mmCIF file of C-alpha atoms in Angstrom:
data_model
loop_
_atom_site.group_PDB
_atom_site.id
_atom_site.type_symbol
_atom_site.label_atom_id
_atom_site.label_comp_id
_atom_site.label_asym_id
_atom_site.label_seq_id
_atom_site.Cartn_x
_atom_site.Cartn_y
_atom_site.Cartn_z
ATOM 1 C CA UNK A 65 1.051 -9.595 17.320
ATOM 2 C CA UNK A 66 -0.181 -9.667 13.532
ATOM 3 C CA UNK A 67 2.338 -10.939 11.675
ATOM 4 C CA UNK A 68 2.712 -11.284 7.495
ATOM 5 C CA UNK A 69 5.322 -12.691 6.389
ATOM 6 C CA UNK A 70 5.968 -12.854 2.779
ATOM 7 C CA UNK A 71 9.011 -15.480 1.010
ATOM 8 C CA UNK A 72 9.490 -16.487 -2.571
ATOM 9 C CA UNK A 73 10.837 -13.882 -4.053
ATOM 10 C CA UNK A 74 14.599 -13.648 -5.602
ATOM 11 C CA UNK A 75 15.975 -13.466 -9.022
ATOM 12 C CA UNK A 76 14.395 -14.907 -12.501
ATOM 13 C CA UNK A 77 15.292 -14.636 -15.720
ATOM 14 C CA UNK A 78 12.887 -12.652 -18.339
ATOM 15 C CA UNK A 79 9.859 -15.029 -19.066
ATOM 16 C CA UNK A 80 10.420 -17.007 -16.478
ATOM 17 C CA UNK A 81 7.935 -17.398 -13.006
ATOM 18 C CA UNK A 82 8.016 -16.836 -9.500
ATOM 19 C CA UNK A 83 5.427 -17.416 -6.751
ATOM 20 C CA UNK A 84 5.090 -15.700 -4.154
ATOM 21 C CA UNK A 85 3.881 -16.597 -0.505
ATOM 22 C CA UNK A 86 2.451 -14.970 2.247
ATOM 23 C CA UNK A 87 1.967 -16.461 6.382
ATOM 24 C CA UNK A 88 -0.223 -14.717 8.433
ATOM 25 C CA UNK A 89 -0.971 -15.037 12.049
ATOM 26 C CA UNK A 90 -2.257 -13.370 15.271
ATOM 27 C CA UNK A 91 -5.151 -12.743 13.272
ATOM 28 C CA UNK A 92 -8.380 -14.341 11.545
ATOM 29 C CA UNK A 93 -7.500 -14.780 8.197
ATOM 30 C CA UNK A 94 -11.424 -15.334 7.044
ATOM 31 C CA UNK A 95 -12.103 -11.661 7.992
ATOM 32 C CA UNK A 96 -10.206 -9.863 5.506
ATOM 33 C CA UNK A 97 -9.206 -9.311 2.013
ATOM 34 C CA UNK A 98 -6.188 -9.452 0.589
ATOM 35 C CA UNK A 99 -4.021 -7.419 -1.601
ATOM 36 C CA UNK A 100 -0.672 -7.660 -3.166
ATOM 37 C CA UNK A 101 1.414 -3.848 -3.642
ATOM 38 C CA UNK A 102 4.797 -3.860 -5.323
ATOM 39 C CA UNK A 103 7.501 -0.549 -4.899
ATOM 40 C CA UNK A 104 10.060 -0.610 -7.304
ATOM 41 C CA UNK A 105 12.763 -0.106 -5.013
ATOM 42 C CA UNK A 106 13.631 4.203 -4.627
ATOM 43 C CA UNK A 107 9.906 4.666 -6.531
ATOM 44 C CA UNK A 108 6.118 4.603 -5.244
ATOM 45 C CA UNK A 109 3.865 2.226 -4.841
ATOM 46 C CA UNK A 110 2.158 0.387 -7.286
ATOM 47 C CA UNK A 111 -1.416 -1.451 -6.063
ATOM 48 C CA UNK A 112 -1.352 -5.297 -7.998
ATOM 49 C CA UNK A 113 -4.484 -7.356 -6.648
ATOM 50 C CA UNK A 114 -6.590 -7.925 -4.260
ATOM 51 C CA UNK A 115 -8.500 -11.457 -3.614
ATOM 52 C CA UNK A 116 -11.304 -11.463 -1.289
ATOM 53 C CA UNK A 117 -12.209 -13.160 2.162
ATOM 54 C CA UNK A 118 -13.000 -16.503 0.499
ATOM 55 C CA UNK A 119 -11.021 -16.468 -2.474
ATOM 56 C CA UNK A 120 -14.207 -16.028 -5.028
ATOM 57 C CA UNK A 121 -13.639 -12.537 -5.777
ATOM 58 C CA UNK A 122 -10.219 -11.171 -7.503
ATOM 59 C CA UNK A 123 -9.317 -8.131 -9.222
ATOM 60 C CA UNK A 124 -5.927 -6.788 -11.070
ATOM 61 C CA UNK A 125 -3.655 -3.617 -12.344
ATOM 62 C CA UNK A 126 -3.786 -3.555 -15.890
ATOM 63 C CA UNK A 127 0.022 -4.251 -15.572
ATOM 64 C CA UNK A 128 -0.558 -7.597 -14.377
ATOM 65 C CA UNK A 129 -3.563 -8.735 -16.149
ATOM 66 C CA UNK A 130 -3.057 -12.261 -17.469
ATOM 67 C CA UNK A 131 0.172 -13.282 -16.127
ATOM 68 C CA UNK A 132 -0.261 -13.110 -12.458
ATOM 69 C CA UNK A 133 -2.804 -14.809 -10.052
ATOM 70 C CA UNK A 134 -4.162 -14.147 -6.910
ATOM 71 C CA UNK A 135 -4.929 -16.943 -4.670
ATOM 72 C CA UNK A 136 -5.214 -18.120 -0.971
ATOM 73 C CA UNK A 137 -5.470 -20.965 1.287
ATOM 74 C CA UNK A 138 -7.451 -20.144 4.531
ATOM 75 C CA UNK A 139 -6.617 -23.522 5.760
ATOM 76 C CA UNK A 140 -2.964 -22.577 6.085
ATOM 77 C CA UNK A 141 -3.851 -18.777 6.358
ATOM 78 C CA UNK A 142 -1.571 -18.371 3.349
ATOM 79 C CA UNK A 143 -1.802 -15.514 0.558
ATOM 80 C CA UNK A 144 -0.464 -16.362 -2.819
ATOM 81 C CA UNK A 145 0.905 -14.716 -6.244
ATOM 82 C CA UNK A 146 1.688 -16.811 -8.775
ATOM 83 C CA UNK A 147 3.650 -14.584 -11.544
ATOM 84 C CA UNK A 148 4.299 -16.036 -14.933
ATOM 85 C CA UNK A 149 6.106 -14.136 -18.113
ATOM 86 C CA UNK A 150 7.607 -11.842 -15.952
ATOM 87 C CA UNK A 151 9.258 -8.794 -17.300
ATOM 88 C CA UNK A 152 11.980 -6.520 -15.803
ATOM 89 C CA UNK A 153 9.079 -4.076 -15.262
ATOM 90 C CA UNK A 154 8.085 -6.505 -12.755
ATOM 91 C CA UNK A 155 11.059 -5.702 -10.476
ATOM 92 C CA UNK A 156 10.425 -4.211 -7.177
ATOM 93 C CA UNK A 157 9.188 -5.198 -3.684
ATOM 94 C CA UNK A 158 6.224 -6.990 -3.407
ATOM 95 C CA UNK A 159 4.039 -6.365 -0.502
ATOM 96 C CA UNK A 160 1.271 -8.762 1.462
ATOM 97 C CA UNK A 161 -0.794 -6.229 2.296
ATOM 98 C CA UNK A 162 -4.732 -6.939 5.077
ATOM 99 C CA UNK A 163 -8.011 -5.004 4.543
ATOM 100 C CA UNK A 164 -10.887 -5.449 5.496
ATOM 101 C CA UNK A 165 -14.148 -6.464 3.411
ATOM 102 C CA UNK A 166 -15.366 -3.619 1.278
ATOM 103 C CA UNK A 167 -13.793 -0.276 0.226
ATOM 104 C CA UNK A 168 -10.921 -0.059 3.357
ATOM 105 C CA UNK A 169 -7.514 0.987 2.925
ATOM 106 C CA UNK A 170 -4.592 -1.507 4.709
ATOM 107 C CA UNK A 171 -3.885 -1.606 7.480
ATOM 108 C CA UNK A 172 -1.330 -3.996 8.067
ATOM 109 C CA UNK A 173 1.835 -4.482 5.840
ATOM 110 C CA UNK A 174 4.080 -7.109 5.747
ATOM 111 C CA UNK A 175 7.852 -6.697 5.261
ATOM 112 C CA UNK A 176 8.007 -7.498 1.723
ATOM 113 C CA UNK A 177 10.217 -9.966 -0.733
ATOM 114 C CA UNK A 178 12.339 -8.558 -3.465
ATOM 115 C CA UNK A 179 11.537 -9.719 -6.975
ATOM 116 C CA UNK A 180 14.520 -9.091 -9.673
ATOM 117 C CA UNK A 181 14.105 -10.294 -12.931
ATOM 118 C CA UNK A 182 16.865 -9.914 -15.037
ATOM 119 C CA UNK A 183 19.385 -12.017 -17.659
ATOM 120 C CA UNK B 108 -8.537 4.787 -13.362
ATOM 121 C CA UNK B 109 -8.561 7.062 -10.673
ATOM 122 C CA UNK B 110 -5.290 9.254 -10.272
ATOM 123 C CA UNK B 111 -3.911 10.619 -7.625
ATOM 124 C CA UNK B 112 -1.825 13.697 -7.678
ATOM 125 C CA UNK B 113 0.162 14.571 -4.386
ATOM 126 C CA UNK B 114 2.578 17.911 -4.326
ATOM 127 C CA UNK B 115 5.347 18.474 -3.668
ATOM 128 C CA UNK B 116 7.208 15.476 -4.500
ATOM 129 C CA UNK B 117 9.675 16.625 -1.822
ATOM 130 C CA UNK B 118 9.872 18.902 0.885
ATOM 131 C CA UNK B 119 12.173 20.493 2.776
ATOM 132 C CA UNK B 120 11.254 21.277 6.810
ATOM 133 C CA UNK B 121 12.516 21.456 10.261
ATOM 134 C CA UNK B 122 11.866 20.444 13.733
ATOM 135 C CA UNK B 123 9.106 22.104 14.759
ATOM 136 C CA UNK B 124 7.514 23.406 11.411
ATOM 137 C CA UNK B 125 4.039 23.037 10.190
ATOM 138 C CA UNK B 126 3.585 20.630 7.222
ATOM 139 C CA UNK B 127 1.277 20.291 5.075
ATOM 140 C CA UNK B 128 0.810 17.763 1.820
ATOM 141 C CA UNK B 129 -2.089 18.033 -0.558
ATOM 142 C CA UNK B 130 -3.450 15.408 -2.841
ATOM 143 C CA UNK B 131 -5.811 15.416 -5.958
ATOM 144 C CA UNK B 132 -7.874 12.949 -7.087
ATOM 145 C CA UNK B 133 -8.912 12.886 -10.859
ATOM 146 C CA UNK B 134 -12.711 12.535 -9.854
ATOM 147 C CA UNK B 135 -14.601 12.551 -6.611
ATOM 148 C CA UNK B 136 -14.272 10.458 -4.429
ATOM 149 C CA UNK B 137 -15.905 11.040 -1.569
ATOM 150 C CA UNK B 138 -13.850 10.670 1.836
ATOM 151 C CA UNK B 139 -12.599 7.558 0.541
ATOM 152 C CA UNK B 140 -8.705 8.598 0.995
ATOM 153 C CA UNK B 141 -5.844 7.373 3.874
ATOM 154 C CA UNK B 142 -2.330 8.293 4.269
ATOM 155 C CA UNK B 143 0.835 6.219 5.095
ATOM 156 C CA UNK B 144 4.058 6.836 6.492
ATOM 157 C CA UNK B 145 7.316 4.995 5.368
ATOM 158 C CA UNK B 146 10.739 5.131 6.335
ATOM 159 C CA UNK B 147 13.651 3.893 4.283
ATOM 160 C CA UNK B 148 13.628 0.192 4.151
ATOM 161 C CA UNK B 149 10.045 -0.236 6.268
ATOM 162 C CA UNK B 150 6.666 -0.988 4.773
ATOM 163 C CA UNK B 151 4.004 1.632 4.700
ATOM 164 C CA UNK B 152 2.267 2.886 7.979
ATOM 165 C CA UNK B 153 -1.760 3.815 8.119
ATOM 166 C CA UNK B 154 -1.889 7.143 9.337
ATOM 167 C CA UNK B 155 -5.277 8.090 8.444
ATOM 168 C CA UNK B 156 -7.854 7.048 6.963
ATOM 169 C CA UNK B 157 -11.689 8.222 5.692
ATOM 170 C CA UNK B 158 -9.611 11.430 4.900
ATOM 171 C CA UNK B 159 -10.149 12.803 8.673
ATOM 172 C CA UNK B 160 -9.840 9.840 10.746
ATOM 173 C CA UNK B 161 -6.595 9.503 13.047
ATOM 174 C CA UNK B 162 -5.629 5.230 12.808
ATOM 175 C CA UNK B 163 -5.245 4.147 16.339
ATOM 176 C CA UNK B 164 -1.631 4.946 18.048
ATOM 177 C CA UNK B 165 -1.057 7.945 15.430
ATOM 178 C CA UNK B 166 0.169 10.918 17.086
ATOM 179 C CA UNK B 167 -2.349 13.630 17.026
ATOM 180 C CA UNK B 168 0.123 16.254 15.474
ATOM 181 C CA UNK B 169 -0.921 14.271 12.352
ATOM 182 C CA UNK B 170 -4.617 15.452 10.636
ATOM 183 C CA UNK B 171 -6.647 15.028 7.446
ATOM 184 C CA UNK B 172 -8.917 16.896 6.006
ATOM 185 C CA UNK B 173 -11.067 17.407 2.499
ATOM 186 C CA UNK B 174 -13.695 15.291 0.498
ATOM 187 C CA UNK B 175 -14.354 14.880 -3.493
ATOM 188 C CA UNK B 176 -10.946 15.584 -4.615
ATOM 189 C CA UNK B 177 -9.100 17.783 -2.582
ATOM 190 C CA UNK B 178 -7.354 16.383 0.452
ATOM 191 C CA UNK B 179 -4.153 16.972 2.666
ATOM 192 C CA UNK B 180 -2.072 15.843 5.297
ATOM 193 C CA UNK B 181 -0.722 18.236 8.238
ATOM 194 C CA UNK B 182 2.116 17.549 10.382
ATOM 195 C CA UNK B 183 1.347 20.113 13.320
ATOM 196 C CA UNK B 184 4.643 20.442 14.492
ATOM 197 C CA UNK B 185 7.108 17.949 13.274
ATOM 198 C CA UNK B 186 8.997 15.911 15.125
ATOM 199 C CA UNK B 187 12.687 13.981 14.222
ATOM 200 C CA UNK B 188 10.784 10.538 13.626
ATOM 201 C CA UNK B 189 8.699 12.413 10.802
ATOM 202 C CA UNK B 190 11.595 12.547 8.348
ATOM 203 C CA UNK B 191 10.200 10.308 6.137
ATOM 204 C CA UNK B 192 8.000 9.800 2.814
ATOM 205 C CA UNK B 193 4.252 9.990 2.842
ATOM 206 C CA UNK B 194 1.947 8.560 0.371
ATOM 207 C CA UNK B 195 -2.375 9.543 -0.239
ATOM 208 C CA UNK B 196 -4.383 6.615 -1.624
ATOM 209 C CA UNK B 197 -7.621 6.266 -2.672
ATOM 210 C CA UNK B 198 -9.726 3.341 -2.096
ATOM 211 C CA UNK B 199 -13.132 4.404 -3.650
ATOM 212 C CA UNK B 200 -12.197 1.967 -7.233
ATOM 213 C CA UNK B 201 -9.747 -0.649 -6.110
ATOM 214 C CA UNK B 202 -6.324 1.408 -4.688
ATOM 215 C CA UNK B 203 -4.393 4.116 -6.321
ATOM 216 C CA UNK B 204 -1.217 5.500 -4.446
ATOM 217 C CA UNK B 205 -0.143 8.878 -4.877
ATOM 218 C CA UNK B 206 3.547 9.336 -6.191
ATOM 219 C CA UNK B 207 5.046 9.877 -2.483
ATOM 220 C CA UNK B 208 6.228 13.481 -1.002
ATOM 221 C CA UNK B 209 9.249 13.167 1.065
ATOM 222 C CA UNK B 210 10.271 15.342 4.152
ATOM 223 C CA UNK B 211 13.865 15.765 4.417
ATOM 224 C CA UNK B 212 15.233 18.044 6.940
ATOM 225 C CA UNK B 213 16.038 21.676 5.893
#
């Protein structure tokens, strides 16, 4: 069974950072690309970044720009988010989200980590 | 940016009823559109995707339809495990999500 499972994620004080991890398995990692989507919890969803199958290609929100990073490890099948100055915008569930190459929508979902950041 | 504009925001059905959700992009797109299901406390579900096309293990009381900037979900005849909120994105320039329309039983 495809499986993402997503950790890191807790509380952090304004300016501080967080990263984020993501395990996947059941599946071949190499094949797709990878996005990160965040839900302020109650509120819609919000697409972050995407990184593609071998890690040369990455794109971000506006809203993210400059303070976070997309990476992965396809050695360890392992999606990363490294977050830096984060805000209390930046509060909300983050999602590992699969696609595959090219314009695709997901279609796979992990069960997301909750990121508060707060004093 | 592309936008997407979904209506309603919430909607109020029952067992049974036809249901439909409509979504608006702020320039074509082509058929480059899916919908998700979630329920409280669950990630997102692929219901369809290329507007039209049902994602393996859907029910087939759920449809798309439209192209360029028009497009909606219909719920045929919803059932209790429907009661949930449904989100349009578009993935024709990166992803944009649609503000989520929620079914709640009447």
């Amino acid at each position: 069974e495809v499986q993402l499972v997503e950790s890191g994620g807790g509380l952090v004080q304004p300016g501080g950072s967080l990263r984020l991890s993501c395990a996947a398995s059941a599946f071949t990692f190499t094949n797709y690309w990878m996005h990160w989507v965040r839900q302020v919890p109650g509120m819609g969803l919000e697409w972050v970044s995407r990184i593609n199958n071998d890690g040369s290609s990455t794109i971000y929100a506006d809203s993210v720009k400059g303070r976070f990073t997309i990476s992965r490890d396809n050695a360890r099948n392992t999606l990363y988010l490294q977050m830096n100055s984060l805000r209390a915008e930046d509060t909300a569930v983050y999602y590992c989200v699969r696609a595959l190459r090219g314009p695709t929508p997901a279609d796979y979902w992990g069960q997301g980590t909750l990121v508060s950041v707060s004093s | 940016d592309i936008q997407m504009t979904q209506s309603p925001s919430t909607l109020s059905a029952s067992v049974g009823d036809r249901v439909t959700i409509t979504c608006r992009a702020s320039q074509s797109i082509g058929s480059w559109v899916a919908w998700y299901q979630q329920r409280p406390g669950k990630a997102p579900n692929l219901l369809i995707y290329a507007a039209s096309s049902l994602q393996s293990g859907v029910p087939s009381r759920f449809s798309g339809s439209g192209s360029g900037t028009e497009f909606t979900l219909t719920i045929s005849s919803l059932q209790p495990d429907d009661f949930a909120t449904y989100y349009c994105q578009q993935y024709n320039t990166y992803w944009t999500f649609g503000q989520g329309t929620k079914v709640e039983i009447k």
